[in-house]
Amino acid sequence: MLRTLAIPSPITFEAAGLIALAEFPAVALRTALVGGACFLDVLVLVPGMHTQQCTGEINRGEFPTTGAMTSGYVFRVENPATVSYLQSIGQTGHLVTARVSQNPSQNTDISLPKRVVQSLFIAGIPATILYFLCPISTISVFVVLCVIGDWWGIGALGMFISARLINVVVIKRRSQQGWKGATETGNGDLLILLSQDRWVRLQGTINDLKAVTAGQWLRDLSAPENFSVTFATMMVYTSAILAFNASTVGSVLIACLLLYSVALLTLCNSLTRCLQMYDCVVRKKGKPEKYKRRLDMAEKLVLESKREDWAVGMGLIHPKVGSTDRPVTV
């Protein structure tokens, strides 16, 4: 009976599935914040789901200059997910401090149930609840479509899910941890110069810092992966066309699901205050420190680190006359 229901309005809803083709950045941002993808993401259906492989461009082409205040080396942060997170916490004219630590799942000092719970809610309880509402909504809409017998709607939803599955598998393959340099002991302290005069100080053990800044996060697509992603993208477009044949109720349900899910995921991303990357977590620490000049900030950190080679290499200060110390740029 619900299948034959019509909404008394001159507006038609057959094209509601086209909403899926809108390129919202929610999926790409979620992928960057969690450092990859999980299979539960398959049930998170939002507009722009077909653009997940573009997550590697989320840093908007910025690879900021970085100085290691403990060793004097000057290099660039090559991880686009880390850069994107630092961009989100940075403030113009302020020095923001963030710390890298191990994910609670790696803490063997606490019981397994506590590790699971802490890892599950590491992004915060509100953000986690909002995320889980997305797959719950998808399952609910799927059940309703089955009840009313809207097979075109079920087919469109099934193709959306299949496309998501392909993208999730490819992301999981691309984000496997690779080269991170040699293992070292001790703590590190990095100063990262972002665009728009945003300065971030990143602290943690040297190995944890390497995990989130060095090497490659998402490797390039292989030929089979490229074909699979193209096929998944075509499935999303085909699903939008199939949605034209769904009932009015089915079309409205699919449209509402897509809009509701993207609202939830966007809110979830905005409430997520940490970055997860290779069993490490990056969190903002303390309040930002405001400086009238960048030179004031540099001079303070030079005094604190008791060396100036990194600051010279980053162009923050001039070398002292007669100084033999030279920065090492890598």
XYZ file of C-alpha atoms in Angstrom:
330
model
C 0.000 0.000 0.000
C 2.822 2.398 0.851
C 4.282 1.733 -2.577
C 1.306 3.325 -4.278
C 1.248 6.377 -2.023
C 1.737 9.673 -3.820
C 2.604 12.974 -2.281
C -0.082 15.529 -3.295
C 2.240 18.152 -4.733
C 3.354 19.361 -8.171
C 6.914 18.570 -7.064
C 8.298 15.207 -8.162
C 10.885 13.205 -6.243
C 12.072 10.721 -8.883
C 15.418 12.524 -9.207
C 16.118 12.436 -5.466
C 18.918 9.897 -6.018
C 20.957 12.566 -7.806
C 21.767 13.981 -4.378
C 24.368 11.203 -4.089
C 26.407 12.853 -6.854
C 27.007 16.038 -4.865
C 30.690 16.197 -3.909
C 30.557 16.910 -0.181
C 33.931 16.485 1.612
C 32.523 14.632 4.651
C 33.772 11.170 3.618
C 37.251 12.409 2.677
C 37.584 14.316 5.953
C 36.415 11.302 7.975
C 38.990 9.117 6.205
C 41.746 11.597 7.084
C 40.704 11.972 10.738
C 40.734 8.216 11.399
C 43.736 7.524 9.186
C 41.923 5.078 6.927
C 38.627 3.224 6.722
C 36.745 0.420 8.444
C 34.130 -1.949 7.068
C 31.359 -0.225 9.022
C 31.922 2.722 6.664
C 30.216 0.622 3.996
C 26.858 1.501 5.585
C 27.629 5.223 5.803
C 25.950 6.514 2.635
C 26.464 10.222 2.030
C 26.739 12.497 -1.019
C 30.316 12.482 -2.272
C 30.939 8.866 -1.248
C 32.525 8.280 -4.665
C 35.281 10.849 -3.982
C 36.892 8.998 -1.061
C 40.086 8.265 -2.991
C 40.701 12.028 -3.269
C 41.474 12.142 0.461
C 45.161 12.472 -0.395
C 44.431 16.016 -1.605
C 42.768 17.117 1.625
C 45.811 19.174 2.658
C 45.113 21.499 -0.313
C 48.635 21.002 -1.629
C 50.407 22.225 1.506
C 53.495 20.442 2.834
C 54.702 22.754 5.609
C 58.302 23.392 6.565
C 59.175 21.680 9.844
C 62.089 22.088 12.207
C 63.223 19.457 14.699
C 64.200 21.512 17.742
C 66.011 18.577 19.343
C 68.236 17.642 16.396
C 68.351 20.692 14.132
C 66.985 18.928 11.049
C 64.642 20.850 8.738
C 62.194 18.943 6.539
C 58.554 18.887 5.423
C 55.518 17.040 6.754
C 54.560 14.666 3.934
C 51.363 13.225 5.432
C 48.309 15.077 4.001
C 46.015 13.829 6.786
C 48.337 15.201 9.465
C 48.656 18.513 7.618
C 44.867 18.772 7.316
C 44.429 18.208 11.053
C 47.124 20.758 11.910
C 45.424 23.254 9.595
C 42.176 22.752 11.499
C 43.699 23.432 14.930
C 46.072 26.207 13.852
C 45.330 29.883 14.490
C 46.908 32.858 12.766
C 49.488 34.550 14.977
C 49.294 31.812 17.614
C 51.530 28.910 18.614
C 49.364 25.821 19.099
C 50.824 22.805 20.894
C 49.754 19.258 20.023
C 50.982 15.928 21.339
C 51.347 12.522 19.712
C 50.677 9.504 21.914
C 49.951 5.819 21.506
C 46.393 4.692 20.817
C 44.760 3.174 23.954
C 44.501 -0.112 22.053
C 48.297 -0.413 22.400
C 48.283 0.075 26.187
C 48.892 -3.356 27.729
C 48.739 -1.937 31.259
C 44.930 -1.877 31.195
C 42.464 -4.712 30.669
C 41.256 -5.670 27.191
C 37.649 -4.455 27.755
C 38.940 -1.038 28.848
C 41.226 -0.880 25.835
C 38.314 -1.625 23.508
C 36.044 0.974 25.125
C 38.722 3.683 25.184
C 39.650 3.009 21.553
C 35.995 3.056 20.507
C 35.304 6.440 22.082
C 38.725 7.984 21.460
C 37.185 10.670 19.247
C 34.710 11.565 21.998
C 31.332 10.161 23.001
C 29.209 12.646 20.966
C 31.245 12.085 17.782
C 31.109 8.294 18.178
C 27.335 8.278 18.731
C 26.765 10.497 15.690
C 28.890 8.176 13.563
C 27.000 5.044 14.614
C 23.681 6.721 13.788
C 24.720 6.709 10.103
C 24.803 2.899 9.577
C 21.723 2.523 11.798
C 19.852 4.916 9.493
C 20.948 2.969 6.406
C 19.748 -0.329 7.869
C 16.426 1.255 8.869
C 15.784 2.620 5.372
C 16.761 -0.721 3.821
C 14.244 -2.529 6.042
C 11.461 -0.077 5.151
C 12.182 -0.466 1.432
C 11.937 -4.243 1.842
C 8.619 -3.913 3.695
C 7.031 -1.758 0.981
C 8.536 -3.934 -1.748
C 10.353 -1.126 -3.543
C 12.866 -3.277 -5.402
C 14.235 -0.417 -7.495
C 14.983 1.492 -4.328
C 16.594 -1.595 -2.783
C 18.711 -2.030 -5.911
C 19.884 1.577 -5.822
C 20.733 1.322 -2.128
C 22.536 -1.979 -2.706
C 24.682 -0.439 -5.435
C 25.567 2.490 -3.187
C 26.702 0.009 -0.530
C 28.695 -2.020 -3.080
C 30.455 1.121 -4.296
C 31.308 2.040 -0.707
C 32.669 -1.469 -0.094
C 35.025 -1.207 -3.057
C 36.320 2.189 -1.926
C 36.788 1.018 1.666
C 38.811 -2.020 0.561
C 41.008 0.145 -1.674
C 41.597 2.703 1.101
C 42.547 -0.065 3.548
C 45.066 -1.400 1.018
C 46.516 2.035 0.233
C 46.856 3.122 3.879
C 48.957 0.198 5.099
C 51.964 1.452 7.037
C 55.119 1.601 4.963
C 58.537 3.208 5.329
C 58.876 5.459 8.399
C 62.638 5.633 8.740
C 64.864 3.957 11.309
C 63.591 3.295 14.823
C 64.975 5.782 17.357
C 64.744 6.355 21.082
C 63.938 9.533 22.940
C 61.473 12.375 22.558
C 61.073 14.831 19.736
C 59.849 18.404 19.486
C 58.800 19.814 16.105
C 57.867 23.320 15.024
C 55.610 23.315 11.961
C 55.057 26.494 9.936
C 51.663 26.408 8.238
C 50.282 28.916 5.753
C 48.537 32.063 6.991
C 51.088 32.388 9.807
C 49.785 29.419 11.779
C 52.407 27.744 13.963
C 52.071 24.313 15.530
C 54.423 22.665 17.996
C 54.171 18.877 17.804
C 55.619 16.822 20.662
C 55.982 13.110 21.397
C 58.412 10.243 21.076
C 60.538 10.311 17.935
C 58.972 7.109 16.598
C 55.426 8.391 17.149
C 56.293 11.672 15.444
C 57.706 9.764 12.485
C 54.538 7.669 12.284
C 52.336 10.715 11.720
C 54.683 12.936 9.687
C 57.130 10.806 7.681
C 56.801 8.558 4.677
C 53.698 7.955 2.605
C 50.173 7.687 4.013
C 48.115 6.769 0.929
C 50.215 5.125 -1.756
C 49.337 5.629 -5.405
C 46.579 3.526 -6.924
C 47.679 0.374 -8.723
C 46.113 -0.471 -12.087
C 43.564 -2.968 -10.617
C 42.701 -0.517 -7.827
C 42.253 2.302 -10.321
C 39.887 0.125 -12.348
C 37.960 -0.858 -9.209
C 37.558 2.758 -8.096
C 36.375 3.769 -11.568
C 33.869 0.908 -11.521
C 32.650 1.978 -8.069
C 32.206 5.558 -9.274
C 30.154 4.355 -12.231
C 28.044 2.304 -9.822
C 27.200 5.456 -7.869
C 26.110 7.230 -11.051
C 24.126 4.175 -12.168
C 22.455 3.952 -8.766
C 21.328 7.554 -9.090
C 19.724 6.640 -12.418
C 18.059 3.530 -10.961
C 16.585 5.673 -8.218
C 14.403 7.322 -10.896
C 12.397 4.070 -11.035
C 11.842 3.878 -7.277
C 8.459 4.716 -5.803
C 7.794 8.196 -4.504
C 8.150 6.965 -0.938
C 11.348 5.097 -1.813
C 12.863 8.138 -3.525
C 12.050 10.343 -0.541
C 13.533 7.778 1.855
C 16.784 7.553 -0.121
C 17.047 11.339 -0.374
C 16.370 11.787 3.342
C 18.921 9.072 4.180
C 21.641 10.780 2.143
C 20.922 14.229 3.583
C 20.515 12.966 7.144
C 23.730 10.915 6.970
C 25.835 13.740 5.543
C 24.550 16.057 8.281
C 25.456 13.491 10.954
C 28.889 12.777 9.481
C 29.709 16.467 9.061
C 28.751 17.122 12.684
C 30.743 14.049 13.746
C 33.833 15.374 11.944
C 33.492 18.798 13.545
C 33.252 17.239 17.023
C 36.265 14.964 16.460
C 39.162 16.678 18.213
C 41.947 14.208 17.464
C 43.735 12.554 14.571
C 44.259 8.786 14.492
C 47.154 7.503 12.435
C 48.976 4.137 12.613
C 48.158 3.338 16.263
C 48.980 6.918 17.247
C 46.720 9.763 18.334
C 47.387 13.471 17.844
C 45.582 15.862 20.200
C 45.684 19.581 20.817
C 47.300 20.375 24.160
C 46.630 23.460 26.264
C 45.662 26.889 24.977
C 47.212 28.666 21.975
C 49.911 31.255 22.745
C 49.551 34.559 20.925
C 52.615 36.464 19.675
C 52.898 39.960 18.201
C 55.722 38.840 15.909
C 56.878 35.501 14.576
C 60.396 36.474 15.617
C 59.295 36.657 19.254
C 57.981 33.106 19.037
C 61.174 31.884 17.346
C 63.466 33.515 19.898
C 61.538 32.009 22.790
C 61.757 28.507 21.298
C 65.464 28.959 20.556
C 66.090 29.754 24.210
C 64.004 26.787 25.263
C 65.666 24.313 22.881
C 69.162 25.784 23.501
C 70.042 25.643 19.819
C 69.305 27.866 16.840
C 70.298 25.820 13.785
C 66.724 24.662 13.135
C 65.438 28.261 13.321
C 68.120 29.445 10.891
C 67.248 26.642 8.493
C 63.570 27.596 8.599
C 64.375 31.246 7.928
C 63.012 32.397 11.274
C 66.185 34.120 12.476
C 69.541 35.226 11.062
C 72.618 33.197 12.018
C 74.922 34.802 14.521
C 78.103 36.344 13.158
C 80.904 33.806 13.299
C 78.570 30.908 14.041
C 79.775 27.556 12.713
C 76.482 25.746 13.273
C 74.655 24.953 10.070
C 71.145 23.522 9.816
C 70.670 20.156 8.178
C 67.917 20.218 5.566
C 66.437 16.880 4.503
